[in-house]
Coordinates of C-alpha atoms and ligand atoms in Angstrom, one line a residue:
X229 CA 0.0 0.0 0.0
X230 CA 3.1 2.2 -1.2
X231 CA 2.8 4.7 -3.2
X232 CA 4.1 7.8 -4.8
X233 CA 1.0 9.9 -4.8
X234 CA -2.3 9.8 -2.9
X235 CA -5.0 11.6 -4.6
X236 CA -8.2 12.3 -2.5
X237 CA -11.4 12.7 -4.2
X238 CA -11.8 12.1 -8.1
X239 CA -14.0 15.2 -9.1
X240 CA -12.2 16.5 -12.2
X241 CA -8.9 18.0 -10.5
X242 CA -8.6 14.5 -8.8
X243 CA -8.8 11.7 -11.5
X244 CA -7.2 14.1 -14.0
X245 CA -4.4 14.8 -11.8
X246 CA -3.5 10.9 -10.8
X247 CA -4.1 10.2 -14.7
X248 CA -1.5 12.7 -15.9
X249 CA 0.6 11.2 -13.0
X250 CA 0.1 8.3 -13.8
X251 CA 1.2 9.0 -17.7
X252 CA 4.6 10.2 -16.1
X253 CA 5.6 7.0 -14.4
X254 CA 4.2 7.5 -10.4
X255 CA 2.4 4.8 -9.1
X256 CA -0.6 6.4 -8.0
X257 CA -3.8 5.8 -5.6
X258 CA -6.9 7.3 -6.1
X259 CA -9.8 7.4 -2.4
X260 CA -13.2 8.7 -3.5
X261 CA -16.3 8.3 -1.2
X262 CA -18.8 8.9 -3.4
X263 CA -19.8 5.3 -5.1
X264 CA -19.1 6.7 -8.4
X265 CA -15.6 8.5 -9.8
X266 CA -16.4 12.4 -11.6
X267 CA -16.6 14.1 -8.7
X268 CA -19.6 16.8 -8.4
X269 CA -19.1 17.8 -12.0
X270 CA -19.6 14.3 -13.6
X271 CA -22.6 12.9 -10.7
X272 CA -24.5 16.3 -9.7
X273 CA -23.2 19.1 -11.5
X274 CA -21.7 19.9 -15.2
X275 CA -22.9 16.5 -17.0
X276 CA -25.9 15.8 -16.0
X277 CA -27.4 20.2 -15.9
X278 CA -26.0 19.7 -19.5
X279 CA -28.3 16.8 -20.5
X280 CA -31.2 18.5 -19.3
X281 CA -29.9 22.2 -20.7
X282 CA -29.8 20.1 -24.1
X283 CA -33.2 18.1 -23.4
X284 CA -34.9 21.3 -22.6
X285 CA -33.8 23.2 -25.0
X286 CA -35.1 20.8 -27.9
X287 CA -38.3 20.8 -26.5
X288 CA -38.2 24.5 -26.1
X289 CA -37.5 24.3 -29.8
X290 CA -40.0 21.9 -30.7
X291 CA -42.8 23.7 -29.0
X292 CA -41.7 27.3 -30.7
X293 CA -39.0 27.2 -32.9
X294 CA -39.6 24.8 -35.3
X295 CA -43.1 26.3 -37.0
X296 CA -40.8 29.1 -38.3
X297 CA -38.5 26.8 -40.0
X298 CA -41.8 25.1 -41.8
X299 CA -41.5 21.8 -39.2
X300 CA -44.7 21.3 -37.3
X301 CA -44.8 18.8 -34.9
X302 CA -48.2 20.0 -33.2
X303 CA -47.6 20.4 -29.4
X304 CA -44.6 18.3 -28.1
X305 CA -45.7 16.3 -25.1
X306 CA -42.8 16.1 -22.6
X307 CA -42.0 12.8 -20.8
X308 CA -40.3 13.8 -17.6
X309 CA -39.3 10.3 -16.2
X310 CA -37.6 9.8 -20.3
X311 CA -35.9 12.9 -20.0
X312 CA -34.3 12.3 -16.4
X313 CA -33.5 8.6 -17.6
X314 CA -31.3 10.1 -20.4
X315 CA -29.6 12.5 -17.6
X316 CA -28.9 9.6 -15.4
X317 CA -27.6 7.2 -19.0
X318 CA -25.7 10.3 -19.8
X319 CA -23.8 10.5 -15.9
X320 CA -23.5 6.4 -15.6
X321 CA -21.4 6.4 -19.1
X322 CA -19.2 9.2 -17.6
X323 CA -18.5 7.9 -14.2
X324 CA -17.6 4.2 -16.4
X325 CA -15.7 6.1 -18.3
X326 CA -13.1 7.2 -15.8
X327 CA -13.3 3.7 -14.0
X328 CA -11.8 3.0 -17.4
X329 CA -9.4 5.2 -17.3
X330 CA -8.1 4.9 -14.3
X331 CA -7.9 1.0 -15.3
X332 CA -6.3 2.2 -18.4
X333 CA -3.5 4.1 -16.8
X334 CA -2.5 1.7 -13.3
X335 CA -3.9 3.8 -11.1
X336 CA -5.3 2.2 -7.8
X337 CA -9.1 2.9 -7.1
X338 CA -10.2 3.0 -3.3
X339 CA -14.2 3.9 -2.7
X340 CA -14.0 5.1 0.7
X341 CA -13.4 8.1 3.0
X342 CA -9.9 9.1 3.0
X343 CA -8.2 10.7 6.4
X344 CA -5.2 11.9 6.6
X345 CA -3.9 11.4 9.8
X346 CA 0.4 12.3 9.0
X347 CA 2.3 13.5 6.3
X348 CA 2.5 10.7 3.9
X349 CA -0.5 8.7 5.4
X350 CA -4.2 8.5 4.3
X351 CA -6.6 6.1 6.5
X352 CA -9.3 5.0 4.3
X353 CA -12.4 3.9 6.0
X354 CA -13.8 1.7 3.2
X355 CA -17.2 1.8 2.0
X356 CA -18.0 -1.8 1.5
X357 CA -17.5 -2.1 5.1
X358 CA -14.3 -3.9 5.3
X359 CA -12.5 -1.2 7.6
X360 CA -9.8 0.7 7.3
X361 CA -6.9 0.9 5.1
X362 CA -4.0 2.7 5.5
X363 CA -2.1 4.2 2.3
X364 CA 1.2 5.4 2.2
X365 CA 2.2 8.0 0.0
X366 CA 5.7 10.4 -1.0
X367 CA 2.8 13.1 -1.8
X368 CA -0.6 13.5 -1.0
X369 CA -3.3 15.9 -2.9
X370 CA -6.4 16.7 -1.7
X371 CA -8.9 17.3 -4.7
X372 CA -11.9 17.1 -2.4
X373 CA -13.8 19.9 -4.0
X374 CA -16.9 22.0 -3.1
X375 CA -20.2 20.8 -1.6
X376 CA -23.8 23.2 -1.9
X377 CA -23.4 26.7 0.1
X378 CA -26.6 28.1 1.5
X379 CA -28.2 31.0 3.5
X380 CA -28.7 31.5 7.7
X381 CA -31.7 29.6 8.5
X382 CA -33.0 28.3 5.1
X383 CA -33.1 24.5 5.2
X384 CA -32.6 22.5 2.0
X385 CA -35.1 19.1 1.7
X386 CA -34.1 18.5 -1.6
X387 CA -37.5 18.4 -2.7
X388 CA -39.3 21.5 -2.3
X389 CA -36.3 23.6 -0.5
X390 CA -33.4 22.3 -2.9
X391 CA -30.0 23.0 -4.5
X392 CA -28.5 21.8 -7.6
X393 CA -28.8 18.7 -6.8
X394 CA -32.4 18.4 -6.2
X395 CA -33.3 20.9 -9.2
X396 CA -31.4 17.9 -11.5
X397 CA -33.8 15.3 -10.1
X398 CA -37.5 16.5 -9.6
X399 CA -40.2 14.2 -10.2
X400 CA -42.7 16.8 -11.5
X401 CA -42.2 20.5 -13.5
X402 CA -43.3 22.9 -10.8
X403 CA -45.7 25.5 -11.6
X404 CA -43.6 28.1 -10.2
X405 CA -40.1 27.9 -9.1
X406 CA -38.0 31.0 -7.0
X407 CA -34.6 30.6 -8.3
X408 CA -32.1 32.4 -5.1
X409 CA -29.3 33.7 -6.3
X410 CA -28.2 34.7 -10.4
X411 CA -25.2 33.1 -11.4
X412 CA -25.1 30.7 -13.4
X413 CA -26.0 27.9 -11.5
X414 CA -29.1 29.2 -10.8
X415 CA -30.0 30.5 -14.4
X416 CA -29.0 27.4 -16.3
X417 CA -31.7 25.1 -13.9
X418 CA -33.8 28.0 -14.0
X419 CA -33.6 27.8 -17.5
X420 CA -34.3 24.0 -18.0
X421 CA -37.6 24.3 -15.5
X422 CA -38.7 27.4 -17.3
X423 CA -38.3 25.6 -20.7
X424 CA -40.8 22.4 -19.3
X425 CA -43.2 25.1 -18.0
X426 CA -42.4 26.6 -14.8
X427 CA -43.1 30.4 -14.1
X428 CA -39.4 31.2 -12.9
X429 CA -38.6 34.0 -10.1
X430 CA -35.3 35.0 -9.7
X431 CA -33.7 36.8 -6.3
X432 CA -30.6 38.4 -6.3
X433 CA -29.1 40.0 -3.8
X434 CA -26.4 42.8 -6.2
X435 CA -28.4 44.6 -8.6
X436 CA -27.3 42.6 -11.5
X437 CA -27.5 39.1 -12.7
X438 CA -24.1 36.9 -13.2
X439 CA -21.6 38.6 -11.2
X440 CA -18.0 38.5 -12.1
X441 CA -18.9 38.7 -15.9
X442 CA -18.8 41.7 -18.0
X443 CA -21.9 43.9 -17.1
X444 CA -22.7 44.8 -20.4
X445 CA -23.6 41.2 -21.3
X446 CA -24.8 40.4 -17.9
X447 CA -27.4 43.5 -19.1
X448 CA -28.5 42.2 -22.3
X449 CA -28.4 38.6 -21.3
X450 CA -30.6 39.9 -18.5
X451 CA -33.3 41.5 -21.3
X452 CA -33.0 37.8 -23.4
X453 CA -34.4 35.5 -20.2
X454 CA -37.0 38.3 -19.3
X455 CA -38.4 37.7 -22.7
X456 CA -38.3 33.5 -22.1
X457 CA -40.4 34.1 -19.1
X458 CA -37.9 34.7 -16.3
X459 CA -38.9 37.2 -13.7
X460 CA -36.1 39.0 -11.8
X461 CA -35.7 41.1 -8.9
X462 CA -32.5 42.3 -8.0
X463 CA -31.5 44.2 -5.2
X464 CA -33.1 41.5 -3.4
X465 CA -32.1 39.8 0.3
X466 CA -33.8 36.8 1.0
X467 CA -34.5 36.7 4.9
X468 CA -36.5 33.4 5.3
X469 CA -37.7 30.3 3.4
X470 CA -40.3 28.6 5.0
X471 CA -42.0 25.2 3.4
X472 CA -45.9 24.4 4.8
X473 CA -45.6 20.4 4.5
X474 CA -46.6 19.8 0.5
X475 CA -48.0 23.2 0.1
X476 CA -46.3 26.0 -1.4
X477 CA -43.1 27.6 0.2
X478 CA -43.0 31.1 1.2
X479 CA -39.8 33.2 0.3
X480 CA -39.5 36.3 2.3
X481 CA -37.2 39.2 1.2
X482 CA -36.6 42.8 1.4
X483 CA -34.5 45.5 -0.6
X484 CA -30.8 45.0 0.3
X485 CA -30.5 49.0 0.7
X486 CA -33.2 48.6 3.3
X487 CA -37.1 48.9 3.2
X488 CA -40.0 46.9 3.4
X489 CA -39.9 42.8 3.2
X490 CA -42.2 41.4 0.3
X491 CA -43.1 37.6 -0.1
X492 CA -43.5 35.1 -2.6
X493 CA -44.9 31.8 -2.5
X494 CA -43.6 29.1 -4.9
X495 CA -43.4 25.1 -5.3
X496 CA -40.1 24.4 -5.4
X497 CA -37.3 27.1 -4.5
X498 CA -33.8 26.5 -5.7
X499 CA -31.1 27.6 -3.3
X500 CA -27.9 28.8 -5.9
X501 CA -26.2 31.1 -4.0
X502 CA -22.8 29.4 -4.2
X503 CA -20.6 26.4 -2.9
X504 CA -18.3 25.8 -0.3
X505 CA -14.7 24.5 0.0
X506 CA -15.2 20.5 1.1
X507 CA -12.9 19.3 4.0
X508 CA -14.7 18.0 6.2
X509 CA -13.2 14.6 7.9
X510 CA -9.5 15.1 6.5
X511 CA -8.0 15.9 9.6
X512 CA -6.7 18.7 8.0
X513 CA -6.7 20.7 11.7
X514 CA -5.1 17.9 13.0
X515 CA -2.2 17.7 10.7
X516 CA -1.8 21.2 10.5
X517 CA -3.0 22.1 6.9
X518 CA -4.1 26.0 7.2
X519 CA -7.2 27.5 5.6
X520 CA -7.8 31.0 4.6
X521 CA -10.9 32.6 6.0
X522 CA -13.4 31.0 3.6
X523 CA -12.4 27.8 4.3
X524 CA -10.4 27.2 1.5
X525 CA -7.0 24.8 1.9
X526 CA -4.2 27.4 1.6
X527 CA -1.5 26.6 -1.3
X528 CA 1.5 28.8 -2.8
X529 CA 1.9 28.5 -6.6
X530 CA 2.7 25.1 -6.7
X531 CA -0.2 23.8 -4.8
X532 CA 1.5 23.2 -1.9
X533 CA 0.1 23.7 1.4
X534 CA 1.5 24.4 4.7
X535 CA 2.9 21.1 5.1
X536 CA 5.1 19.6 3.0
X537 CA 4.2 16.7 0.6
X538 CA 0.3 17.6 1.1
X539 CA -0.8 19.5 -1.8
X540 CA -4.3 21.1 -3.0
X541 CA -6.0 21.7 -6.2
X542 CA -9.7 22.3 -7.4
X543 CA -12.6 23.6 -5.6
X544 CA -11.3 23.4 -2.7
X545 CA -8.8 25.9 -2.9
X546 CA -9.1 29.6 -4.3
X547 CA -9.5 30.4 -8.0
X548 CA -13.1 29.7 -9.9
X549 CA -14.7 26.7 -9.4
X550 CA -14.8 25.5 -13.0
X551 CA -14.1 22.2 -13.7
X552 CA -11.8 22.7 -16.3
X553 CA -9.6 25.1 -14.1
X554 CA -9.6 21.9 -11.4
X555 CA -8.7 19.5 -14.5
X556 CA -5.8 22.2 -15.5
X557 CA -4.6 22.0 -11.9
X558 CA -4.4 18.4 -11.5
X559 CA -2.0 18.4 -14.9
X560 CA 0.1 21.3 -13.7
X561 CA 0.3 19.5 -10.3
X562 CA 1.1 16.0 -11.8
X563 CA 4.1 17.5 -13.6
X564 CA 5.3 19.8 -10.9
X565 CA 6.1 16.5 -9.0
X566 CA 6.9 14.4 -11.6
X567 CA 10.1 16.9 -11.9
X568 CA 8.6 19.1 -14.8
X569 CA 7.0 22.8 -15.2
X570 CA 3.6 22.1 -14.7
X571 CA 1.9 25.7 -15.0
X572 CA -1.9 27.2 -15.5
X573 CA -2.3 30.8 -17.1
X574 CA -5.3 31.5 -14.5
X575 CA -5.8 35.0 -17.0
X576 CA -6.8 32.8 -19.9
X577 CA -9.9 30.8 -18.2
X578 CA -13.0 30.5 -19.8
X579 CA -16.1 30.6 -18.2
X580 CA -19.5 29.3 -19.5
X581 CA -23.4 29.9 -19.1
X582 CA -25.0 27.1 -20.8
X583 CA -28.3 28.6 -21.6
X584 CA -29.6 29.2 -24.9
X585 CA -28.2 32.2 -26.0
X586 CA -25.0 30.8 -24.3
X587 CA -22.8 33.5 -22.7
X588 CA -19.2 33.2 -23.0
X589 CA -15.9 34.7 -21.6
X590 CA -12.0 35.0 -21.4
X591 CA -10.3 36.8 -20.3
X592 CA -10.6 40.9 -18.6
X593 CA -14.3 42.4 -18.7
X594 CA -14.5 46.2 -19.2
X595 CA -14.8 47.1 -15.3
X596 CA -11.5 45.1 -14.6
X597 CA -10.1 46.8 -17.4
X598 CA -11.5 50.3 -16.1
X599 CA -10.3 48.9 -12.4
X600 CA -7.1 48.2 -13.5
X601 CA -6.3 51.3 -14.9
X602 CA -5.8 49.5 -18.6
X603 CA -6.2 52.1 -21.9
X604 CA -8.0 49.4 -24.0
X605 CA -10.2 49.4 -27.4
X606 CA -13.7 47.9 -27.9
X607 CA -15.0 46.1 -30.8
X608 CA -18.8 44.5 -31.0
X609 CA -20.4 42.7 -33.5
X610 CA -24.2 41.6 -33.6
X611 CA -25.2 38.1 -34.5
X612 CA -28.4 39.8 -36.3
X613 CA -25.8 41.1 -39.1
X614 CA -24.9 37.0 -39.1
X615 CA -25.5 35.2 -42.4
X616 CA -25.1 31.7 -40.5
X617 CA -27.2 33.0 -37.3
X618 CA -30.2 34.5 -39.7
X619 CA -30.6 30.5 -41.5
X620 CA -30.9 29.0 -37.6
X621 CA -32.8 31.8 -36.3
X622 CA -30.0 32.2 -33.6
X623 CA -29.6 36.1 -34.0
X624 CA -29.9 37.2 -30.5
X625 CA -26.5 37.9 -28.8
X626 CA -23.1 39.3 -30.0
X627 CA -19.2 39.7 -29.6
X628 CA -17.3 42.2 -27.5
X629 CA -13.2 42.0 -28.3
X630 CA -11.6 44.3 -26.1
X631 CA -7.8 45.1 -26.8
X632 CA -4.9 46.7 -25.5
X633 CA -4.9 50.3 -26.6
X634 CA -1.7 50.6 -26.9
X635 CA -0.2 47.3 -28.4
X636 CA -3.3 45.9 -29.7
X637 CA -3.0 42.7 -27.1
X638 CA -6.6 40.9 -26.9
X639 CA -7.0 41.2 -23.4
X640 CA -10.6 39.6 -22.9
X641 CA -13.7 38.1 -25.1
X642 CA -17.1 38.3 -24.6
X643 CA -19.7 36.4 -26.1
X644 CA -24.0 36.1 -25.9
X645 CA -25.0 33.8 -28.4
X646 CA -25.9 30.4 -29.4
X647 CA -22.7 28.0 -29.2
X648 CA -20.8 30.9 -27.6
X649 CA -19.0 28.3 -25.1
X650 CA -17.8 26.7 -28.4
X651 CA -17.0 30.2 -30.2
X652 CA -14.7 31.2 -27.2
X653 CA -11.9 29.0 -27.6
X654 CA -10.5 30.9 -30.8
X655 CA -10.3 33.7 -28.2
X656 CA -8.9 31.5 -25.4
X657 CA -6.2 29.8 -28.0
X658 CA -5.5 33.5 -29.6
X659 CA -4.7 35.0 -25.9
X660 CA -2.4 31.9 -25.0
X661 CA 0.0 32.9 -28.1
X662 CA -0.6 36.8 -26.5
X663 CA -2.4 37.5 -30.2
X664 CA -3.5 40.9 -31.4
X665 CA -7.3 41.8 -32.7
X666 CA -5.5 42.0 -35.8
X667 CA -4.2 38.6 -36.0
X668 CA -7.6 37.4 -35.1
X669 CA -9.0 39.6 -38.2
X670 CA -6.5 38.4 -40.5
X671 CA -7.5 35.0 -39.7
X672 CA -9.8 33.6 -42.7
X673 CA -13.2 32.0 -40.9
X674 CA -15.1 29.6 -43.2
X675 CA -18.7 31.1 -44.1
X676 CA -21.0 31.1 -43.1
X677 CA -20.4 30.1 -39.6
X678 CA -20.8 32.1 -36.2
X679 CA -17.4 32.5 -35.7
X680 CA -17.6 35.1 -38.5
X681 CA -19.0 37.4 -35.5
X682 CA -15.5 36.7 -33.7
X683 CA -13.3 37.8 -36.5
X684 CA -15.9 41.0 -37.4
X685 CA -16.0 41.9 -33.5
X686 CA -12.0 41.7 -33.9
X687 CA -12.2 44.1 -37.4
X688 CA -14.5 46.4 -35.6
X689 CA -11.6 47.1 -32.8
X690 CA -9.9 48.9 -35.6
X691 CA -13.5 50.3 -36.9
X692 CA -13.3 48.6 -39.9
X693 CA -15.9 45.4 -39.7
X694 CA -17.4 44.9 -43.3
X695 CA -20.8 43.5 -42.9
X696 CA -22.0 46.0 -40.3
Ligands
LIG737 P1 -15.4 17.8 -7.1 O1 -15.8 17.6 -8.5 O2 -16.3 18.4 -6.1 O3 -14.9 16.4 -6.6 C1 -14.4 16.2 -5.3 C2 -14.6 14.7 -4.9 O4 -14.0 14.5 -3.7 C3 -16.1 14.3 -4.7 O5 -16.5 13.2 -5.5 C4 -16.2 13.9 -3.2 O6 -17.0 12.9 -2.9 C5 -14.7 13.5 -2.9 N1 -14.3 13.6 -1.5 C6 -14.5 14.7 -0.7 N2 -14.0 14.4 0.5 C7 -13.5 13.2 0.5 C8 -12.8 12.3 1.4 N3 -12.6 12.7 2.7 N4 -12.5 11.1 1.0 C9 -12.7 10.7 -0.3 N5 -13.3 11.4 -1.2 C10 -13.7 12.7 -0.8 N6 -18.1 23.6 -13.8 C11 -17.8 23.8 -15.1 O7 -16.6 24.0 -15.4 N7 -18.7 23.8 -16.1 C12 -20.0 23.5 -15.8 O8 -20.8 23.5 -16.7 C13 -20.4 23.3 -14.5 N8 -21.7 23.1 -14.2 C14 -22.0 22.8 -12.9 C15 -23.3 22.6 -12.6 C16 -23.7 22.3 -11.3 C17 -25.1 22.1 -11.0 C18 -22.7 22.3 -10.3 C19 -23.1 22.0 -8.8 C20 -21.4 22.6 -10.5 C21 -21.0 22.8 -11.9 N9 -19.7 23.1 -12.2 C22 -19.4 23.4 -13.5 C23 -18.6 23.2 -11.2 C24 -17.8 21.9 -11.2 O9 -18.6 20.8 -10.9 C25 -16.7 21.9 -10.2 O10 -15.9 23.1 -10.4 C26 -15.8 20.7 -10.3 O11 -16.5 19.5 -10.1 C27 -14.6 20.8 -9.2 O12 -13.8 19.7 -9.3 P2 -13.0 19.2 -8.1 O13 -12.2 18.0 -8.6 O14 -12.2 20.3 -7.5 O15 -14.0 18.7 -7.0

C-alpha cells in the first residue's frame, strides 16, 4: 500500500491529476467516497445540468421554434421520467468512463473516505464495510472539492427547498419555481424548469445578474431571459424560506439597501447562492493544513500547502470553481512532482453559461479593465448582421473583443449567443500565443459560420468590420 502519490477525491482535479501522474511514471492511488468517480461535476453538476440544458432546449425548440423553420410537430408532449432517464444514462457512461481510465492508466481505485492522519498517510475507511486501510504515500493531494453553500436559516429538503442537486432530479415540473441567487447555477436550472413550464422568479441579492462577468452582457443577457419568461428582482435579500408540508413555500425578502420585506410563494425554491470549499473529515486541523478565512485549503503556486508533501487543487482551494480550471490543476500538479514545469495561465480561463443564447468569456471584462487602470479598445459585433445565425434563427446575442490600446493585445472576449461556449476558444487559444485583434482579423473564418462574428468583432476594434 506504497505509493508515490495519494490523490483524495476524483472530481475532475482528482482523477485528471492521478491520470496525468500516472502518464509520467508515479504509481498512484486514487480514495473517493462517493460510489461513483467524476466528482460533483460528472454525478451532480456539469454532465448531467448539461443533458437536461440540451433536453430542454429541444423541446423549447420543438414547442416554438420549429413552426418558423416550416416543421410542425403539433404540441410536443414532454415525458419527464424519459428525459431524467437520459440524464442519469448520460452521468453512468461518464462515471464508467473514468473507472476506465483509471484501469487504463495503473492507477489504484479506493471507494471510501480518506483521512489523513500524518504526512504521507491517508486512512481509508472503506465503503463496503471492510474497515480501514492505510495508504502510504511520498505526496498526498487533496482534490476534495466543493459541496452546496446556503443561506442563515434556510433548510434545503431537496424536494421543495433544494440546490443543484435536487433541481437535477425532480419528479414533477413545478408550476412556479424561486430561483435564489443569479449566477449561473441558478439560471442554467432555472432555465431548464422554465423551458418544461415553470413560471421562474429569480432573487438576487447585487443589482445585477451573473456577477464577475462583464456587465454589459450580464445586461443584455438579462433582457434575453425576461423575454423567455424569467422574472427578476435584484436588489433583493432573502431573509427566510419557509415550506408548509406539501404546500407551497414562502420566500421572504426585502431590498438589500433597506425597506419593506415582500413575499412570494412558490413550489419548489432552488437555493444557488454558491458552494463551499469541502474538508470536512481530512484531519486537515489535526495535521496542521491551514485554511484561509473562507475555508479554503491554503496553497502557494505550486499547490502546496502548509505542510510539505500535502498538496491542494480544485474547488477546494481559491480560483473559480470550473471544472476545467480543477482538471488544468491536476495536470500542472502532476508535472510539478513528476520533476517538470507544470503551469496554469489562470488569465486565460474561460467561463461558461449554458443557456440558450450561451454566454461566454475569457479573459478581462471592461470594469477590470477600467479597475485596473488599462487604456483598451472595444469592438462588437451583432449576431443579427450574421448570415449563419439569420438561417438558424440564432440572431440574439453578440461579440465584445476588447484590446490593448496601446499594443493591440486581446485582453478579454465576450460572447451572448448560441454555441458561444464553443466560439470562445479561438479567443482563449489567440490570448495563450498573446495575439493581437488584428491577428484574429486576419484569420480567414469559413462562411457562413458564427465565428464570422469573432473575426468582425475583432475588425470592428480597428473600426473597420465589413458587414456591419
Ligand atoms: P469535485 O468535483 O467536487 O470532486 C471532489 C470529490 O472528492 C467528490 O467526489 C467527493 O465525494 C470527494 N471527496 C470529498 N471528501 C473526500 C474524502 N474525505 N475522501 C474521499 N473522497 C472525498 N463547472 C464547469 O466548469 N462547467 C459547468 O458546466 C459546471 N456546471 C456545474 C453545474 C452544477 C449544478 C454544479 C453543482 C457545478 C457545476 N460546475 C461546472 C462546477 C464543477 O462541478 C466543479 O468546479 C468541479 O467539479 C470541481 O472539481 P474538483 O475535482 O475540485 O471537485
Amino acid at each position: 500500500m506504497s505509493y508515490d502519490l495519494i490523490v483524495i477525491g476524483t472530481g475532475p482535479g482528482g482523477y485528471v491529476c492521478a491520470i496525468r501522474a500516472a502518464q509520467l511514471g508515479l504509481k498512484v492511488a486514487v480514495v473517493e467516497k462517493r460510489g461513483t468517480h467524476g466528482g460533483t461535476c460528472l454525478n451532480v453538476g456539469c454532465i448531467p445540468s448539461k443533458a437536461l440544458l440540451h433536453a430542454s432546449e429541444l423541446f423549447e425548440e420543438a414547442a416554438h421554434g420549429f413552426k418558423k423553420l416550416g416543421i410542425d410537430v403539433g404540441t410536443p408532449r414532454l415525458d419527464l421520467p424519459a428525459m431524467m432517464a437520459h440524464k442519469d444514462t448520460t452521468v453512468k457512461s461518464n462515471v464508467q468512463g473514468i473507472d476506465f481510465l483509471l484501469k487504463k492508466n495503473k492507477v489504484d481505485p479506493f471507494l471510501g473516505a480518506g483521512k489523513i492522519v500524518a504526512p504521507g498517510k491517508v486512512e481509508v475507511t472503506m465503503n463496503d464495510g471492510s474497515g480501514a486501510k492505510v495508504l502510504e504515500g511520498k505526496a498526498i493531494v487533496i482534490a476534495t472539492g466543493s459541496d452546496v453553500a446556503t443561506l442563515p436559516g434556510i433548510e434545503i429538503d431537496e424536494k421543495t427547498v433544494v440546490s443543484s442537486t435536487g433541481a437535477i432530479a425532480l419528479d414533477k415540473v413545478p408550476d412556479t419555481l424561486v430561483v435564489i441567487g443569479a449566477g449561473v447555477i441558478g439560471l442554467e436550472l432555472g432555465s431548464v424548469w422554465a423551458r418544461l413550464g415553470a413560471k421562474v422568479t429569480v432573487l438576487e441579492y447585487l443589482d445585477r445578474i451573473l456577477p464577475g462577468m462583464d456587465g454589459e452582457v450580464a445586461k443584455q443577457f438579462q433582457r434575453m431571459l425576461e423575454k423567455q419568461g424569467f422574472a427578476f428582482k435584484l436588489g433583493q435579500k432573502v431573509t427566510s424560506v419557509a415550506p408548509a408540508g406539501n404546500g407551497p413555500v414562502t420566500v421572504t425578502f426585502e431590498p438589500a439597501a433597506g425597506g419593506g420585506g415582500e413575499t412570494i410563494a412558490a413550489d419548489v425554491v432552488l437555493v444557488a447562492v454558491g458552494r463551499k470549499p469541502y474538508t470536512d473529515g481530512l484531519g486537515l486541523d489535526e495535521v496542521g493544513v491551514a485554511r484561509d478565512n473562507r475555508g479554503r485549503v491554503v496553497t502557494d503556486a505550486h499547490y502546496a500547502t502548509t505542510v510539505p508533501g500535502i498538496y491542494a487543487i480544485g474547488d477546494v482551494i481559491v480560483g473559480p470553481m470550473l471544472a476545467h480550471k480543477a482538471e488544468d490543476e491536476g495536470v500542472a500538479l502532476a508535472e510539478i512532482l513528476a520533476g517538470q514545469h507544470g503551469h496554469v495561465n489562470y488569465g486565460v480561463i474561460p467561463g461558461v453559461v449554458y443557456t440558450m443564447p450561451e454566454v461566454a468569456a475569457v479573459g478581462q471584462t471592461e470594469e477590470e479593465l477600467k479597475a485596473a487602470g488599462i487604456a483598451y479598445r472595444s469592438g462588437k459585433f451583432p449576431f443579427t448582421a450574421n448570415g449563419r445565425a439569420k438561417a438558424t434563427l440564432h440572431t440574439d446575442g453578440f461579440v465584445k473583443v476588447l484590446a490593448d490600446a496601446a499594443t493591440d493585445r486581446v485582453l478579454g472576449v465576450h460572447i451572448v449567443g448560441a454555441g458561444a461556449g464553443d466560439l470562445i476558444h479561438e479567443a482563449a487559444v489567440l490570448m495563450e500565443f498573446g495575439g493581437s485583434s488584428e491577428d484574429l482579423a486576419r484569420t480567414c473564418h469559413a462562411h457562413p459560420t458564427m465565428s464570422e462574428a469573432v473575426k468582425e468583432a475583432a475588425l470592428a476594434v480597428d473600426k473597420r468590420p465589413i458587414h456591419i
